[in-house]
PDB file of C-alpha atoms in Angstrom:
ATOM      1  CA  MET A   1      33.954  61.725  -0.480  1.00  0.00           C
ATOM      2  CA  ASN A   2      37.289  62.629   1.082  1.00  0.00           C
ATOM      3  CA  PRO A   3      40.004  62.538  -1.631  1.00  0.00           C
ATOM      4  CA  PHE A   4      42.319  60.415   0.540  1.00  0.00           C
ATOM      5  CA  THR A   5      40.251  57.246   0.578  1.00  0.00           C
ATOM      6  CA  GLY A   6      41.260  54.117  -1.294  1.00  0.00           C
ATOM      7  CA  THR A   7      44.867  53.613  -2.374  1.00  0.00           C
ATOM      8  CA  GLY A   8      47.617  56.150  -2.044  1.00  0.00           C
ATOM      9  CA  VAL A   9      50.801  54.921  -3.690  1.00  0.00           C
ATOM     10  CA  ALA A  10      54.040  55.810  -1.884  1.00  0.00           C
ATOM     11  CA  LEU A  11      56.022  56.457  -5.049  1.00  0.00           C
ATOM     12  CA  VAL A  12      59.622  55.292  -5.321  1.00  0.00           C
ATOM     13  CA  THR A  13      62.178  57.672  -6.801  1.00  0.00           C
ATOM     14  CA  PRO A  14      63.807  55.860  -9.747  1.00  0.00           C
ATOM     15  CA  PHE A  15      67.551  56.258 -10.238  1.00  0.00           C
ATOM     16  CA  HIS A  16      69.945  55.600 -13.083  1.00  0.00           C
ATOM     17  CA  ASP A  17      72.917  53.344 -12.350  1.00  0.00           C
ATOM     18  CA  ASP A  18      74.993  56.462 -11.610  1.00  0.00           C
ATOM     19  CA  TYR A  19      72.478  57.388  -8.839  1.00  0.00           C
ATOM     20  CA  SER A  20      71.039  60.366 -10.737  1.00  0.00           C
ATOM     21  CA  ILE A  21      67.250  60.658 -10.803  1.00  0.00           C
ATOM     22  CA  ASP A  22      65.530  58.880 -13.689  1.00  0.00           C
ATOM     23  CA  PHE A  23      62.714  61.298 -14.439  1.00  0.00           C
ATOM     24  CA  GLN A  24      61.411  59.370 -17.451  1.00  0.00           C
ATOM     25  CA  SER A  25      60.932  56.274 -15.336  1.00  0.00           C
ATOM     26  CA  LEU A  26      59.232  58.377 -12.658  1.00  0.00           C
ATOM     27  CA  LYS A  27      56.711  59.584 -15.230  1.00  0.00           C
ATOM     28  CA  ARG A  28      56.225  56.009 -16.478  1.00  0.00           C
ATOM     29  CA  LEU A  29      55.611  54.869 -12.896  1.00  0.00           C
ATOM     30  CA  ILE A  30      52.989  57.574 -12.344  1.00  0.00           C
ATOM     31  CA  ASP A  31      51.144  56.579 -15.520  1.00  0.00           C
ATOM     32  CA  PHE A  32      51.349  52.878 -14.622  1.00  0.00           C
ATOM     33  CA  THR A  33      49.938  53.341 -11.135  1.00  0.00           C
ATOM     34  CA  LEU A  34      47.173  55.676 -12.286  1.00  0.00           C
ATOM     35  CA  ALA A  35      46.198  53.252 -15.049  1.00  0.00           C
ATOM     36  CA  GLY A  36      46.059  50.537 -12.389  1.00  0.00           C
ATOM     37  CA  GLY A  37      43.521  52.495 -10.361  1.00  0.00           C
ATOM     38  CA  VAL A  38      45.360  54.187  -7.487  1.00  0.00           C
ATOM     39  CA  ASP A  39      43.373  57.031  -5.938  1.00  0.00           C
ATOM     40  CA  TYR A  40      46.161  59.446  -5.015  1.00  0.00           C
ATOM     41  CA  LEU A  41      49.936  59.888  -5.157  1.00  0.00           C
ATOM     42  CA  VAL A  42      52.268  60.188  -2.167  1.00  0.00           C
ATOM     43  CA  VAL A  43      55.512  61.860  -3.167  1.00  0.00           C
ATOM     44  CA  LEU A  44      58.812  61.750  -1.244  1.00  0.00           C
ATOM     45  CA  GLY A  45      57.867  59.657   1.700  1.00  0.00           C
ATOM     46  CA  THR A  46      60.443  57.242   3.068  1.00  0.00           C
ATOM     47  CA  THR A  47      59.748  54.884   0.136  1.00  0.00           C
ATOM     48  CA  GLY A  48      60.819  57.739  -2.139  1.00  0.00           C
ATOM     49  CA  GLU A  49      64.239  57.778  -0.409  1.00  0.00           C
ATOM     50  CA  SER A  50      63.686  61.346   0.702  1.00  0.00           C
ATOM     51  CA  ALA A  51      66.442  60.972   3.310  1.00  0.00           C
ATOM     52  CA  THR A  52      69.096  60.718   0.585  1.00  0.00           C
ATOM     53  CA  LEU A  53      67.822  63.400  -1.796  1.00  0.00           C
ATOM     54  CA  SER A  54      69.104  66.956  -1.673  1.00  0.00           C
ATOM     55  CA  PRO A  55      66.637  69.848  -1.273  1.00  0.00           C
ATOM     56  CA  ALA A  56      67.144  70.737  -4.942  1.00  0.00           C
ATOM     57  CA  GLU A  57      66.447  67.139  -6.000  1.00  0.00           C
ATOM     58  CA  LYS A  58      63.324  66.991  -3.847  1.00  0.00           C
ATOM     59  CA  LYS A  59      62.018  70.104  -5.551  1.00  0.00           C
ATOM     60  CA  LEU A  60      62.667  68.596  -8.989  1.00  0.00           C
ATOM     61  CA  VAL A  61      60.936  65.318  -8.067  1.00  0.00           C
ATOM     62  CA  LEU A  62      57.956  67.140  -6.587  1.00  0.00           C
ATOM     63  CA  ASN A  63      57.589  69.442  -9.598  1.00  0.00           C
ATOM     64  CA  THR A  64      57.868  66.507 -12.005  1.00  0.00           C
ATOM     65  CA  CYS A  65      55.120  64.644 -10.166  1.00  0.00           C
ATOM     66  CA  ILE A  66      52.836  67.690 -10.038  1.00  0.00           C
ATOM     67  CA  GLU A  67      53.350  68.497 -13.712  1.00  0.00           C
ATOM     68  CA  HIS A  68      52.971  64.915 -14.919  1.00  0.00           C
ATOM     69  CA  ASN A  69      49.979  64.208 -12.693  1.00  0.00           C
ATOM     70  CA  ARG A  70      48.185  67.198 -14.255  1.00  0.00           C
ATOM     71  CA  GLY A  71      45.619  67.148 -11.479  1.00  0.00           C
ATOM     72  CA  ARG A  72      44.413  63.670 -12.389  1.00  0.00           C
ATOM     73  CA  VAL A  73      44.419  62.570  -8.740  1.00  0.00           C
ATOM     74  CA  PRO A  74      45.184  64.299  -5.419  1.00  0.00           C
ATOM     75  CA  LEU A  75      48.849  64.547  -4.423  1.00  0.00           C
ATOM     76  CA  VAL A  76      50.314  64.208  -0.922  1.00  0.00           C
ATOM     77  CA  TYR A  77      53.825  65.485  -0.207  1.00  0.00           C
ATOM     78  CA  GLY A  78      56.104  64.089   2.490  1.00  0.00           C
ATOM     79  CA  ILE A  79      57.335  66.780   4.879  1.00  0.00           C
ATOM     80  CA  GLY A  80      58.544  65.560   8.253  1.00  0.00           C
ATOM     81  CA  GLY A  81      61.521  65.184  10.512  1.00  0.00           C
ATOM     82  CA  ASN A  82      62.853  65.149  14.053  1.00  0.00           C
ATOM     83  CA  ASN A  83      63.688  68.872  14.135  1.00  0.00           C
ATOM     84  CA  THR A  84      60.379  70.687  14.453  1.00  0.00           C
ATOM     85  CA  GLN A  85      61.779  74.067  13.464  1.00  0.00           C
ATOM     86  CA  ALA A  86      63.406  72.608  10.354  1.00  0.00           C
ATOM     87  CA  VAL A  87      60.044  71.124   9.331  1.00  0.00           C
ATOM     88  CA  LEU A  88      58.383  74.502   9.870  1.00  0.00           C
ATOM     89  CA  ASP A  89      61.102  76.154   7.781  1.00  0.00           C
ATOM     90  CA  GLN A  90      60.542  73.645   4.969  1.00  0.00           C
ATOM     91  CA  ILE A  91      56.803  74.325   5.053  1.00  0.00           C
ATOM     92  CA  ALA A  92      57.466  78.060   4.843  1.00  0.00           C
ATOM     93  CA  GLN A  93      59.734  77.553   1.817  1.00  0.00           C
ATOM     94  CA  THR A  94      57.394  75.215  -0.091  1.00  0.00           C
ATOM     95  CA  ASP A  95      55.119  76.272  -2.940  1.00  0.00           C
ATOM     96  CA  PHE A  96      51.943  74.301  -2.217  1.00  0.00           C
ATOM     97  CA  LYS A  97      50.367  74.749  -5.632  1.00  0.00           C
ATOM     98  CA  GLY A  98      49.414  71.240  -6.758  1.00  0.00           C
ATOM     99  CA  ILE A  99      49.838  69.752  -3.264  1.00  0.00           C
ATOM    100  CA  ASP A 100      46.622  68.631  -1.565  1.00  0.00           C
ATOM    101  CA  ALA A 101      48.010  67.496   1.813  1.00  0.00           C
ATOM    102  CA  ILE A 102      51.252  66.588   3.539  1.00  0.00           C
ATOM    103  CA  LEU A 103      52.259  63.300   5.146  1.00  0.00           C
ATOM    104  CA  SER A 104      54.424  63.971   8.190  1.00  0.00           C
ATOM    105  CA  VAL A 105      56.279  61.209   9.982  1.00  0.00           C
ATOM    106  CA  SER A 106      56.456  61.132  13.773  1.00  0.00           C
ATOM    107  CA  PRO A 107      59.821  62.457  15.024  1.00  0.00           C
ATOM    108  CA  TYR A 108      62.455  59.735  14.747  1.00  0.00           C
ATOM    109  CA  TYR A 109      65.611  59.007  16.773  1.00  0.00           C
ATOM    110  CA  ASN A 110      64.882  61.645  19.448  1.00  0.00           C
ATOM    111  CA  LYS A 111      62.206  59.410  21.029  1.00  0.00           C
ATOM    112  CA  PRO A 112      60.155  62.329  22.389  1.00  0.00           C
ATOM    113  CA  SER A 113      57.413  61.949  24.980  1.00  0.00           C
ATOM    114  CA  GLN A 114      53.812  61.680  23.810  1.00  0.00           C
ATOM    115  CA  ALA A 115      53.318  65.302  24.896  1.00  0.00           C
ATOM    116  CA  GLY A 116      56.317  66.266  22.762  1.00  0.00           C
ATOM    117  CA  ILE A 117      54.858  64.448  19.741  1.00  0.00           C
ATOM    118  CA  ILE A 118      51.572  66.290  20.217  1.00  0.00           C
ATOM    119  CA  ALA A 119      53.333  69.667  20.456  1.00  0.00           C
ATOM    120  CA  HIS A 120      55.411  68.848  17.340  1.00  0.00           C
ATOM    121  CA  TYR A 121      52.365  68.040  15.238  1.00  0.00           C
ATOM    122  CA  ARG A 122      50.297  70.941  16.497  1.00  0.00           C
ATOM    123  CA  ALA A 123      53.067  73.338  15.455  1.00  0.00           C
ATOM    124  CA  ILE A 124      53.163  71.752  11.994  1.00  0.00           C
ATOM    125  CA  ALA A 125      49.379  71.781  11.604  1.00  0.00           C
ATOM    126  CA  ASP A 126      49.178  75.411  12.689  1.00  0.00           C
ATOM    127  CA  ALA A 127      51.779  76.421  10.092  1.00  0.00           C
ATOM    128  CA  CYS A 128      50.781  74.243   7.151  1.00  0.00           C
ATOM    129  CA  PRO A 129      48.478  75.736   4.490  1.00  0.00           C
ATOM    130  CA  VAL A 130      47.169  72.284   3.466  1.00  0.00           C
ATOM    131  CA  PRO A 131      45.823  69.420   5.615  1.00  0.00           C
ATOM    132  CA  VAL A 132      48.209  67.177   7.573  1.00  0.00           C
ATOM    133  CA  ILE A 133      48.188  63.376   7.666  1.00  0.00           C
ATOM    134  CA  LEU A 134      50.044  61.905  10.635  1.00  0.00           C
ATOM    135  CA  TYR A 135      52.379  58.927  10.151  1.00  0.00           C
ATOM    136  CA  ASN A 136      53.139  56.443  12.917  1.00  0.00           C
ATOM    137  CA  VAL A 137      55.849  53.931  12.001  1.00  0.00           C
ATOM    138  CA  PRO A 138      57.604  52.751  15.184  1.00  0.00           C
ATOM    139  CA  GLY A 139      59.805  50.310  13.264  1.00  0.00           C
ATOM    140  CA  ARG A 140      61.595  53.307  11.748  1.00  0.00           C
ATOM    141  CA  THR A 141      61.139  56.030  14.364  1.00  0.00           C
ATOM    142  CA  MET A 142      61.679  53.788  17.444  1.00  0.00           C
ATOM    143  CA  SER A 143      58.817  55.693  19.087  1.00  0.00           C
ATOM    144  CA  ASN A 144      55.158  54.695  19.019  1.00  0.00           C
ATOM    145  CA  MET A 145      52.335  57.224  18.868  1.00  0.00           C
ATOM    146  CA  THR A 146      49.697  55.845  21.209  1.00  0.00           C
ATOM    147  CA  ALA A 147      46.015  55.777  20.357  1.00  0.00           C
ATOM    148  CA  ASP A 148      45.434  58.519  22.927  1.00  0.00           C
ATOM    149  CA  THR A 149      48.029  60.724  21.212  1.00  0.00           C
ATOM    150  CA  THR A 150      46.430  60.186  17.814  1.00  0.00           C
ATOM    151  CA  LEU A 151      42.971  60.918  19.202  1.00  0.00           C
ATOM    152  CA  ALA A 152      44.205  64.121  20.854  1.00  0.00           C
ATOM    153  CA  LEU A 153      45.711  65.290  17.551  1.00  0.00           C
ATOM    154  CA  ALA A 154      42.564  64.298  15.668  1.00  0.00           C
ATOM    155  CA  GLN A 155      40.842  67.249  17.346  1.00  0.00           C
ATOM    156  CA  HIS A 156      43.042  69.725  15.444  1.00  0.00           C
ATOM    157  CA  PRO A 157      41.079  71.149  12.503  1.00  0.00           C
ATOM    158  CA  ASN A 158      44.030  70.822  10.106  1.00  0.00           C
ATOM    159  CA  ILE A 159      44.948  67.228  11.003  1.00  0.00           C
ATOM    160  CA  ILE A 160      42.741  64.995   8.875  1.00  0.00           C
ATOM    161  CA  GLY A 161      44.089  61.479   9.269  1.00  0.00           C
ATOM    162  CA  MET A 162      46.664  58.955  10.402  1.00  0.00           C
ATOM    163  CA  LYS A 163      48.784  56.547   8.396  1.00  0.00           C
ATOM    164  CA  GLU A 164      49.089  53.774  10.979  1.00  0.00           C
ATOM    165  CA  ALA A 165      52.049  51.441  10.466  1.00  0.00           C
ATOM    166  CA  SER A 166      52.488  50.201  14.019  1.00  0.00           C
ATOM    167  CA  GLY A 167      51.296  46.718  13.077  1.00  0.00           C
ATOM    168  CA  ASN A 168      49.207  46.822  16.259  1.00  0.00           C
ATOM    169  CA  LEU A 169      45.625  46.070  15.273  1.00  0.00           C
ATOM    170  CA  GLU A 170      44.321  46.694  18.791  1.00  0.00           C
ATOM    171  CA  GLN A 171      45.800  50.202  18.705  1.00  0.00           C
ATOM    172  CA  CYS A 172      44.131  50.766  15.331  1.00  0.00           C
ATOM    173  CA  MET A 173      40.820  49.570  16.770  1.00  0.00           C
ATOM    174  CA  ARG A 174      41.081  52.039  19.663  1.00  0.00           C
ATOM    175  CA  ILE A 175      41.603  54.850  17.172  1.00  0.00           C
ATOM    176  CA  ALA A 176      38.719  53.667  14.980  1.00  0.00           C
ATOM    177  CA  ALA A 177      36.361  53.332  17.931  1.00  0.00           C
ATOM    178  CA  ASN A 178      36.965  56.824  19.324  1.00  0.00           C
ATOM    179  CA  LYS A 179      38.041  59.085  16.457  1.00  0.00           C
ATOM    180  CA  PRO A 180      35.966  61.938  15.037  1.00  0.00           C
ATOM    181  CA  LYS A 181      33.725  60.729  12.227  1.00  0.00           C
ATOM    182  CA  ASP A 182      35.670  62.531   9.498  1.00  0.00           C
ATOM    183  CA  PHE A 183      39.166  61.580  10.744  1.00  0.00           C
ATOM    184  CA  LEU A 184      40.836  59.146   8.334  1.00  0.00           C
ATOM    185  CA  LEU A 185      42.395  55.911   9.568  1.00  0.00           C
ATOM    186  CA  ILE A 186      44.763  54.811   6.793  1.00  0.00           C
ATOM    187  CA  SER A 187      46.678  51.555   6.763  1.00  0.00           C
ATOM    188  CA  GLY A 188      50.451  51.924   6.606  1.00  0.00           C
ATOM    189  CA  ASP A 189      50.970  48.163   6.344  1.00  0.00           C
ATOM    190  CA  ASP A 190      50.001  46.659   2.988  1.00  0.00           C
ATOM    191  CA  ILE A 191      49.362  43.248   4.477  1.00  0.00           C
ATOM    192  CA  LEU A 192      46.991  44.616   7.163  1.00  0.00           C
ATOM    193  CA  THR A 193      44.902  46.747   4.819  1.00  0.00           C
ATOM    194  CA  LYS A 194      41.966  44.331   4.673  1.00  0.00           C
ATOM    195  CA  SER A 195      41.876  44.130   8.472  1.00  0.00           C
ATOM    196  CA  ILE A 196      42.049  47.901   8.908  1.00  0.00           C
ATOM    197  CA  LEU A 197      39.302  48.415   6.333  1.00  0.00           C
ATOM    198  CA  SER A 198      37.134  46.017   8.327  1.00  0.00           C
ATOM    199  CA  ILE A 199      37.315  48.192  11.473  1.00  0.00           C
ATOM    200  CA  GLY A 200      36.571  51.485   9.752  1.00  0.00           C
ATOM    201  CA  GLY A 201      39.770  52.341   7.908  1.00  0.00           C
ATOM    202  CA  VAL A 202      39.432  54.184   4.600  1.00  0.00           C
ATOM    203  CA  GLY A 203      42.329  52.719   2.641  1.00  0.00           C
ATOM    204  CA  VAL A 204      46.093  52.399   2.506  1.00  0.00           C
ATOM    205  CA  ILE A 205      49.244  54.321   1.680  1.00  0.00           C
ATOM    206  CA  SER A 206      51.048  51.485  -0.027  1.00  0.00           C
ATOM    207  CA  VAL A 207      54.508  50.375  -1.064  1.00  0.00           C
ATOM    208  CA  LEU A 208      53.389  47.395  -3.152  1.00  0.00           C
ATOM    209  CA  ALA A 209      50.909  49.539  -5.098  1.00  0.00           C
ATOM    210  CA  ASN A 210      53.900  50.818  -7.077  1.00  0.00           C
ATOM    211  CA  ALA A 211      53.984  47.420  -8.786  1.00  0.00           C
ATOM    212  CA  LEU A 212      50.516  45.999  -8.053  1.00  0.00           C
ATOM    213  CA  PRO A 213      48.105  48.938  -8.362  1.00  0.00           C
ATOM    214  CA  SER A 214      45.174  46.897  -9.666  1.00  0.00           C
ATOM    215  CA  ASN A 215      45.437  44.518  -6.685  1.00  0.00           C
ATOM    216  CA  PHE A 216      44.930  47.477  -4.385  1.00  0.00           C
ATOM    217  CA  ARG A 217      42.118  48.880  -6.518  1.00  0.00           C
ATOM    218  CA  ASP A 218      40.260  45.609  -5.938  1.00  0.00           C
ATOM    219  CA  LEU A 219      41.291  45.494  -2.279  1.00  0.00           C
ATOM    220  CA  CYS A 220      39.914  48.967  -1.567  1.00  0.00           C
ATOM    221  CA  HIS A 221      36.975  49.141  -3.959  1.00  0.00           C
ATOM    222  CA  GLY A 222      36.010  45.588  -4.914  1.00  0.00           C
ATOM    223  CA  SER A 223      33.405  43.171  -3.677  1.00  0.00           C
ATOM    224  CA  GLU A 224      34.109  41.197  -0.516  1.00  0.00           C
ATOM    225  CA  GLU A 225      35.342  38.276  -2.598  1.00  0.00           C
ATOM    226  CA  GLU A 226      37.605  40.535  -4.675  1.00  0.00           C
ATOM    227  CA  ARG A 227      38.969  42.123  -1.503  1.00  0.00           C
ATOM    228  CA  LEU A 228      39.859  38.749  -0.027  1.00  0.00           C
ATOM    229  CA  ILE A 229      41.506  37.529  -3.230  1.00  0.00           C
ATOM    230  CA  SER A 230      43.513  40.742  -3.480  1.00  0.00           C
ATOM    231  CA  ALA A 231      44.544  40.657   0.187  1.00  0.00           C
ATOM    232  CA  PHE A 232      45.768  37.078  -0.117  1.00  0.00           C
ATOM    233  CA  SER A 233      47.640  37.894  -3.342  1.00  0.00           C
ATOM    234  CA  LEU A 234      49.978  40.172  -1.360  1.00  0.00           C
ATOM    235  CA  ILE A 235      51.244  37.419   0.939  1.00  0.00           C
ATOM    236  CA  PRO A 236      53.956  35.985  -1.376  1.00  0.00           C
ATOM    237  CA  TYR A 237      55.362  39.458  -2.043  1.00  0.00           C
ATOM    238  CA  ASN A 238      55.142  41.238   1.272  1.00  0.00           C
ATOM    239  CA  ASP A 239      58.085  39.912   3.291  1.00  0.00           C
ATOM    240  CA  LEU A 240      60.392  40.061   0.272  1.00  0.00           C
ATOM    241  CA  MET A 241      59.803  43.797   0.005  1.00  0.00           C
ATOM    242  CA  TYR A 242      61.470  44.505   3.351  1.00  0.00           C
ATOM    243  CA  VAL A 243      64.030  41.765   3.965  1.00  0.00           C
ATOM    244  CA  GLU A 244      66.850  44.013   2.700  1.00  0.00           C
ATOM    245  CA  GLY A 245      65.136  47.313   3.530  1.00  0.00           C
ATOM    246  CA  ASN A 246      62.587  49.505   1.789  1.00  0.00           C
ATOM    247  CA  PRO A 247      62.537  50.393  -1.134  1.00  0.00           C
ATOM    248  CA  VAL A 248      65.054  47.725  -2.178  1.00  0.00           C
ATOM    249  CA  GLY A 249      62.411  45.040  -2.713  1.00  0.00           C
ATOM    250  CA  ILE A 250      59.800  47.139  -4.472  1.00  0.00           C
ATOM    251  CA  LYS A 251      62.350  48.668  -6.819  1.00  0.00           C
ATOM    252  CA  ASN A 252      63.554  45.201  -7.736  1.00  0.00           C
ATOM    253  CA  LEU A 253      59.992  44.082  -8.450  1.00  0.00           C
ATOM    254  CA  LEU A 254      59.469  47.195 -10.593  1.00  0.00           C
ATOM    255  CA  SER A 255      62.607  46.300 -12.555  1.00  0.00           C
ATOM    256  CA  HIS A 256      61.060  42.911 -13.423  1.00  0.00           C
ATOM    257  CA  LEU A 257      57.993  44.787 -14.677  1.00  0.00           C
ATOM    258  CA  GLY A 258      60.149  47.046 -16.856  1.00  0.00           C
ATOM    259  CA  ILE A 259      58.963  50.209 -15.073  1.00  0.00           C
ATOM    260  CA  CYS A 260      62.312  51.371 -13.691  1.00  0.00           C
ATOM    261  CA  GLY A 261      65.705  50.084 -12.605  1.00  0.00           C
ATOM    262  CA  ASP A 262      66.393  48.821  -9.094  1.00  0.00           C
ATOM    263  CA  GLN A 263      69.174  51.226  -8.147  1.00  0.00           C
ATOM    264  CA  VAL A 264      68.975  52.725  -4.647  1.00  0.00           C
ATOM    265  CA  ARG A 265      71.225  55.215  -2.880  1.00  0.00           C
ATOM    266  CA  LEU A 266      73.721  54.433  -0.167  1.00  0.00           C
ATOM    267  CA  PRO A 267      73.556  53.341   2.558  1.00  0.00           C
ATOM    268  CA  MET A 268      70.959  51.096   0.899  1.00  0.00           C
ATOM    269  CA  LEU A 269      72.179  48.572  -1.654  1.00  0.00           C
ATOM    270  CA  ARG A 270      70.240  47.209  -4.603  1.00  0.00           C
ATOM    271  CA  ALA A 271      68.737  43.748  -4.136  1.00  0.00           C
ATOM    272  CA  SER A 272      71.164  40.887  -3.646  1.00  0.00           C
ATOM    273  CA  ILE A 273      71.337  38.088  -6.208  1.00  0.00           C
ATOM    274  CA  ASP A 274      69.364  35.827  -3.882  1.00  0.00           C
ATOM    275  CA  LEU A 275      66.607  38.355  -3.236  1.00  0.00           C
ATOM    276  CA  ASN A 276      66.404  39.216  -6.926  1.00  0.00           C
ATOM    277  CA  LEU A 277      65.850  35.551  -7.770  1.00  0.00           C
ATOM    278  CA  GLN A 278      63.201  35.150  -5.067  1.00  0.00           C
ATOM    279  CA  ILE A 279      61.271  38.196  -6.270  1.00  0.00           C
ATOM    280  CA  GLN A 280      61.593  37.084  -9.875  1.00  0.00           C
ATOM    281  CA  GLU A 281      60.247  33.628  -9.000  1.00  0.00           C
ATOM    282  CA  VAL A 282      57.267  35.026  -7.060  1.00  0.00           C
ATOM    283  CA  HIS A 283      56.462  37.417  -9.887  1.00  0.00           C
ATOM    284  CA  LYS A 284      56.468  34.563 -12.430  1.00  0.00           C
ATOM    285  CA  LYS A 285      54.241  32.372 -10.252  1.00  0.00           C
ATOM    286  CA  MET A 286      51.743  35.144  -9.628  1.00  0.00           C
ATOM    287  CA  ASN A 287      51.522  36.137 -13.282  1.00  0.00           C
TER     288      ASN A 287
END
């Protein structure tokens, strides 16, 4: 079985109140999610606030995750950007020991053509010593990767899957219907995971799995009844996770679980009093 089926948790990067990295809480989070049944770790994606970490901090976070994971589950590392050469330089400077694949977001802000997106990813896949998982998230990049673009890239031997967060189920269906058999369609929207599994998806790279790993274990590996129950259990949480930006909501929920604090780095702000109360109330009702 491909190691990137089931639940990949897009780990947050915990901070102390002074914005320094809280490595003890990061280790606690890894243990909590693994105990809850996640299948692999995704380190320093957008949920990990990679945009506001320095290169030295990224290296420390990555090394901490590799060392604390101890090979218990596969590990995916976020390497992406809107400057192709800079991404290639980062790949060249990275020690890939302990890294099983990279997750690379579609170029943001530039809004390249579909041909430009294809050329960008082919350059990355040619240079990367581990497999590449594509990441389409138009809500952040302001540029959608079409199904045709994904299917063209799926032919590259070092591109193994797509994290699809377009929210467009028809687009996901077109990918599922025409992709190579071993190409992985991975949900990038927690709330759509059940739907994407039903059309041939293999799992999810999840934000909420930081706090609700066992829900996603049941969603990806349970009986049909367990999958439905787990999918419906996400509804009260989902919108609250993003109303003030990601990872503001999930960090606040983790603070109510005692896993880590809810500090984020500017320009994000920690959850407002109102959002904190809403998340706290949902958590109490669901537990």
